[in-house]
Structure formats: C-alpha cells, structure tokens
Short mmCIF file of C-alpha atoms and ligand atoms in Angstrom, two decimals:
data_model
loop_
_atom_site.label_atom_id
_atom_site.label_comp_id
_atom_site.label_asym_id
_atom_site.label_seq_id
_atom_site.Cartn_x
_atom_site.Cartn_y
_atom_site.Cartn_z
CA MET A 1 6.45 -10.63 -10.92
CA PHE A 2 4.60 -7.70 -9.26
CA LEU A 3 3.66 -8.01 -5.69
CA THR A 4 2.01 -5.42 -3.50
CA PHE A 5 1.22 -5.53 0.06
CA GLU A 6 -1.65 -3.48 1.53
CA GLY A 7 -3.43 -3.08 5.08
CA ILE A 8 -4.22 -0.44 7.63
CA ASP A 9 -1.90 1.80 9.19
CA GLY A 10 0.53 -0.37 11.86
CA SER A 11 -0.55 -3.75 9.95
CA GLY A 12 2.98 -5.00 10.08
CA LYS A 13 2.77 -4.88 6.01
CA SER A 14 6.26 -3.18 5.86
CA SER A 15 7.88 -5.72 8.31
CA GLN A 16 6.32 -8.47 6.23
CA ALA A 17 7.67 -6.88 2.76
CA ARG A 18 10.75 -7.10 3.58
CA MET A 19 11.10 -10.55 5.21
CA LEU A 20 9.51 -11.74 1.55
CA ALA A 21 12.39 -10.00 0.27
CA ASP A 22 14.90 -11.25 2.18
CA HIS A 23 13.47 -14.68 1.87
CA LEU A 24 12.95 -14.74 -1.90
CA ARG A 25 16.79 -13.42 -2.15
CA GLY A 26 17.63 -16.18 -0.28
CA LEU A 27 16.06 -18.82 -2.99
CA GLY A 28 17.91 -17.08 -5.52
CA ARG A 29 15.36 -14.27 -6.99
CA ASP A 30 16.71 -11.01 -7.98
CA VAL A 31 13.98 -8.80 -5.53
CA VAL A 32 13.31 -5.27 -6.01
CA LEU A 33 11.73 -3.84 -2.65
CA THR A 34 10.08 -0.52 -2.88
CA ARG A 35 7.13 1.40 -1.29
CA GLU A 36 4.44 4.04 -1.96
CA PRO A 37 4.15 6.91 -1.76
CA GLY A 38 8.03 6.99 -2.88
CA GLY A 39 10.13 4.79 -4.46
CA SER A 40 11.81 6.99 -6.76
CA ALA A 41 13.71 10.34 -6.21
CA GLY A 42 10.67 12.57 -7.21
CA ALA A 43 8.14 10.40 -5.77
CA GLU A 44 10.00 10.37 -2.26
CA GLU A 45 9.93 14.44 -2.56
CA ILE A 46 5.97 14.17 -3.17
CA ARG A 47 5.60 11.66 -0.19
CA ARG A 48 6.78 14.56 2.19
CA LEU A 49 4.05 16.92 0.73
CA VAL A 50 1.29 14.20 1.51
CA LEU A 51 2.69 12.35 4.56
CA GLU A 52 3.26 15.52 6.87
CA GLY A 53 1.09 18.38 8.16
CA ASP A 54 -2.27 18.58 9.07
CA PRO A 55 -5.19 16.27 8.19
CA ASP A 56 -6.82 19.42 6.09
CA ARG A 57 -3.47 20.27 3.99
CA TRP A 58 -4.90 18.98 0.98
CA SER A 59 -8.69 18.18 -0.17
CA ALA A 60 -8.91 14.47 -1.28
CA GLU A 61 -8.85 15.70 -5.02
CA THR A 62 -5.74 17.56 -4.82
CA GLU A 63 -4.07 14.36 -2.32
CA LEU A 64 -5.43 12.10 -5.29
CA LEU A 65 -3.10 13.74 -8.06
CA LEU A 66 -0.26 14.20 -5.62
CA PHE A 67 -0.66 10.11 -5.05
CA THR A 68 -0.76 9.50 -8.83
CA ALA A 69 1.93 11.81 -9.85
CA ALA A 70 4.17 10.05 -7.21
CA ARG A 71 2.92 6.43 -8.69
CA ARG A 72 3.36 7.61 -12.37
CA ASP A 73 7.08 8.51 -11.47
CA HIS A 74 7.65 5.63 -9.73
CA MET A 75 6.11 3.01 -12.50
CA GLU A 76 8.46 5.09 -15.18
CA ARG A 77 11.79 4.83 -13.05
CA THR A 78 11.85 1.99 -10.55
CA ILE A 79 8.73 -0.69 -10.98
CA GLU A 80 8.49 -0.90 -15.16
CA PRO A 81 12.33 -1.07 -15.57
CA ALA A 82 12.70 -3.87 -12.74
CA LEU A 83 10.16 -5.82 -14.31
CA ALA A 84 11.16 -5.56 -17.66
CA ALA A 85 14.67 -6.84 -16.20
CA GLY A 86 12.80 -9.96 -14.86
CA LYS A 87 12.99 -8.83 -11.47
CA VAL A 88 10.75 -9.68 -8.82
CA VAL A 89 9.33 -6.44 -7.38
CA ILE A 90 7.54 -6.18 -4.11
CA CYS A 91 6.04 -2.79 -3.43
CA ASP A 92 4.63 -1.66 0.06
CA ARG A 93 1.71 -0.07 -0.80
CA PHE A 94 -0.04 0.75 -4.25
CA ALA A 95 -2.99 1.83 -6.00
CA ASP A 96 -5.08 -0.23 -3.71
CA SER A 97 -4.49 2.27 -1.13
CA THR A 98 -5.57 5.28 -3.23
CA ARG A 99 -8.85 3.43 -3.94
CA MET A 100 -9.22 3.44 -0.04
CA TYR A 101 -7.51 6.56 1.25
CA GLN A 102 -8.66 8.60 -1.16
CA GLY A 103 -11.22 6.66 -2.58
CA MET A 104 -13.26 6.54 0.77
CA SER A 105 -11.96 8.53 3.24
CA ARG A 106 -13.80 11.81 2.63
CA GLY A 107 -16.82 10.95 0.49
CA ASN A 108 -16.87 8.50 -2.22
CA LEU A 109 -14.44 9.48 -5.02
CA ARG A 110 -13.92 5.93 -5.78
CA PRO A 111 -15.03 6.77 -9.60
CA LEU A 112 -12.63 9.55 -9.76
CA VAL A 113 -9.59 7.50 -8.41
CA ASP A 114 -10.53 4.60 -11.18
CA GLN A 115 -10.86 7.17 -14.01
CA LEU A 116 -7.37 8.82 -13.27
CA HIS A 117 -5.69 5.13 -12.75
CA LYS A 118 -7.24 3.92 -15.85
CA LEU A 119 -5.56 6.80 -17.86
CA MET A 120 -2.04 7.64 -16.09
CA ILE A 121 -1.43 4.14 -14.36
CA GLY A 122 -3.05 1.42 -16.08
CA ARG A 123 -1.27 -1.59 -14.40
CA GLU A 124 -2.45 -4.04 -11.33
CA PRO A 125 -0.03 -6.02 -9.46
CA ASP A 126 -0.03 -10.22 -10.26
CA LEU A 127 -0.64 -10.51 -6.70
CA THR A 128 -2.04 -8.55 -3.68
CA VAL A 129 -1.22 -9.73 0.04
CA LEU A 130 -3.77 -7.77 2.19
CA ILE A 131 -2.45 -8.17 6.08
CA ASP A 132 -5.87 -7.83 7.97
CA MET A 133 -5.46 -6.30 11.47
CA ASP A 134 -7.79 -4.89 14.37
CA PRO A 135 -7.68 -1.05 13.92
CA GLU A 136 -7.16 -0.01 17.21
CA ILE A 137 -4.15 -2.14 17.82
CA GLY A 138 -3.02 -0.97 14.25
CA LEU A 139 -3.56 2.72 15.14
CA SER A 140 -1.64 2.44 18.53
CA ARG A 141 1.31 0.64 16.95
CA ALA A 142 1.45 3.11 13.98
CA LYS A 143 0.88 6.17 16.75
CA GLY A 144 3.75 4.56 18.75
CA ARG A 145 6.51 5.26 16.01
CA GLN A 146 6.33 8.82 17.10
CA GLY A 147 7.43 9.71 13.38
CA THR A 148 6.43 13.17 11.58
CA GLU A 149 4.35 11.30 8.91
CA GLU A 150 1.38 11.17 10.58
CA ARG A 151 -1.10 12.83 8.50
CA PHE A 152 -3.33 9.58 7.99
CA GLU A 153 -3.19 8.64 11.75
CA ASP A 154 -4.13 11.65 12.62
CA PHE A 155 -7.52 11.13 11.13
CA GLY A 156 -8.24 8.93 13.86
CA LEU A 157 -9.71 5.43 14.80
CA GLU A 158 -12.90 5.48 12.94
CA LEU A 159 -11.08 6.15 9.46
CA GLN A 160 -9.00 2.99 10.11
CA GLN A 161 -12.14 1.15 10.95
CA LYS A 162 -13.44 2.05 7.50
CA MET A 163 -10.18 1.19 5.92
CA ARG A 164 -10.21 -2.30 7.19
CA SER A 165 -13.66 -3.13 5.81
CA GLY A 166 -13.05 -1.20 2.62
CA PHE A 167 -9.65 -3.65 2.29
CA LEU A 168 -11.75 -6.62 2.88
CA ALA A 169 -14.40 -5.34 0.59
CA LEU A 170 -11.76 -4.72 -2.35
CA ALA A 171 -10.01 -8.04 -1.60
CA ASP A 172 -13.91 -9.90 -2.53
CA GLU A 173 -14.06 -7.18 -5.55
CA PHE A 174 -10.01 -8.44 -6.73
CA SER A 175 -10.58 -11.73 -5.33
CA ASP A 176 -8.56 -13.25 -8.70
CA ARG A 177 -5.48 -11.34 -7.20
CA PHE A 178 -5.89 -10.51 -3.39
CA ARG A 179 -5.24 -12.91 -0.89
CA VAL A 180 -6.16 -12.12 2.96
CA ILE A 181 -3.90 -12.90 5.83
CA ASP A 182 -4.63 -12.59 9.23
CA GLY A 183 -1.98 -10.20 10.89
CA ASN A 184 -3.12 -10.13 14.64
CA ARG A 185 -0.59 -13.03 15.16
CA ASP A 186 3.11 -13.07 16.01
CA MET A 187 5.67 -12.17 12.94
CA ASP A 188 6.94 -15.35 12.23
CA SER A 189 3.48 -16.60 11.79
CA VAL A 190 2.32 -14.13 9.51
CA ALA A 191 5.33 -14.56 7.48
CA ARG A 192 5.13 -18.09 7.12
CA ASP A 193 1.41 -17.37 5.39
CA VAL A 194 2.88 -14.69 3.10
CA THR A 195 5.47 -17.02 1.89
CA ASP A 196 3.09 -19.58 1.05
CA VAL A 197 0.53 -17.63 -0.77
CA VAL A 198 3.93 -16.29 -2.75
CA LEU A 199 5.50 -19.15 -3.53
CA GLN A 200 2.06 -20.56 -4.99
CA SER A 201 1.85 -17.86 -7.40
CA LEU A 202 5.77 -17.54 -8.43
P1 LIG B 301 3.01 3.86 4.54
O1 LIG B 301 4.37 4.33 4.39
O2 LIG B 301 2.59 2.62 4.07
O3 LIG B 301 2.57 3.85 6.13
P2 LIG B 301 2.29 2.84 7.13
O4 LIG B 301 3.85 1.86 7.31
O5 LIG B 301 1.95 3.15 8.68
O6 LIG B 301 0.78 1.88 6.69
O7 LIG B 301 1.81 4.91 4.38
C1 LIG B 301 1.72 6.44 4.68
C2 LIG B 301 0.58 6.60 4.48
O8 LIG B 301 -0.02 7.04 3.39
C3 LIG B 301 -0.66 5.43 4.97
O9 LIG B 301 -1.55 6.37 6.13
C4 LIG B 301 -1.99 5.46 3.92
C5 LIG B 301 -1.32 6.80 2.82
N1 LIG B 301 -1.73 6.20 1.21
C6 LIG B 301 -2.57 7.10 0.70
O10 LIG B 301 -3.44 7.82 1.20
N2 LIG B 301 -2.88 6.83 -0.53
C7 LIG B 301 -1.73 6.24 -1.40
O11 LIG B 301 -1.99 5.83 -2.61
C8 LIG B 301 -0.82 5.52 -0.75
C9 LIG B 301 -0.10 4.70 -1.67
C10 LIG B 301 -0.65 5.69 0.68
#
C-alpha cells in the first residue's frame, strides 16, 4: 500500500506521517517512511538545490523538472522496490505537491505538470491524507523552525492561502483516494483520525 501525506507548510503532516509509521509498525506491518523531495541519495541532493536559496532561484518550469527528476529516482530506488516487497510505503509529500506548488504558484502550469507526471512517474498513491491547516498558523510554525530550507515559505502568506484552497480542490478532484483531516487541533486527536482513515483502507 502506497500512502501519501499532503498539506501546506507547517501543517504537521511530517509528524503525522511519523506517528502513523510507528503505529503501523506496532501492528506488525513492515513500513518504509520516506519523503519528497528526497527519499533516495540522488533525490536528497536535488532537495538542497530546490529548497535552499532565493525564491527566484529557479523558474517554475525548471523547478518542475528538478522535482520530477528527484521523484523518478525516489520511485526507482526506494518506493517501487518497497512496494514490490509487500511493504507499506508512507511518503511525506508526492506528486500532489507538484500539482500545487509548481502547477499553481506562478501561473497555471498544471497541464505541463500532468503531462510530465504521465510520462515519467505514472503512479498515484492508494490513499492520500490531506492535513488541512489555517495558512497563518502553518506559516508561523514553518518559519519558527529557523532552518535553511525556506525557499517556499519565503513566497509568503498569499502563496500558502492559495496552496490551502488548491489542496482542498485537489481533494475533490481525486475524491476516491483523498481523505481530508482537520489539522487545527492537538496532534493526538489528528493522529487518531489519521489512523482511523488508514486502517479503513488497509
Ligand atoms: P517539506 O520538506 O514537506 O516541508 P514542510 O515540512 O515545511 O512542509 O517540503 C518542502 C517544500 O517543498 C514545501 O514548501 C513544498 C515544496 N515542494 C514542491 O514545491 N514541489 C514538490 O513536488 C514537493 C514534493 C515539495
């Protein structure tokens, strides 16, 4: 089973992905917890290129190629082998993030994103958990981390608002595989809901 977490920056999805992995391991499942951009040696190198530096370091088109290259490597080396071995793969962000961040942030590149996905990736998750979060709270949490990977946070609140409504629209578009969970609550309540929706689908 291939599970992905999506949401705006600071939505708490990475913590939820970790908690779900622990929970499923406790139930005896073999789980691979991974993330994008990254999740394989080559993709982690590309991660630094896309997440560090000035917001205008790359055009949206160049960025799309870099994220797709990272994803292709991640698929070949981490995700596909794990799924073939019968493991549960939990991935923190996947192609839906590209549909949003590269597809919507600087003009409408969604048709290009979809074409490239079809050509080079061609796989959707079995289940996608969207942690829905107030963009102001999300952004202040994300900025509070004081890291170096702030290129997207530096696009500001307006982008986060656009991403939030975009993700909700995407959840309607792919309603068969998306489950939306209210992230504006304490972590344990959110985690309980995540576990419920995942166990229903396993
Ligand atoms: P992530 O490490 O999940 O950061 P956070 O925990 O703050 O959400 O993601 C880093 C950034 O990468 C995030 O701002 C969204 C961006 N991103 C894209 O723009 N396109 C993509 O395809 C992916 C996977 C991520």
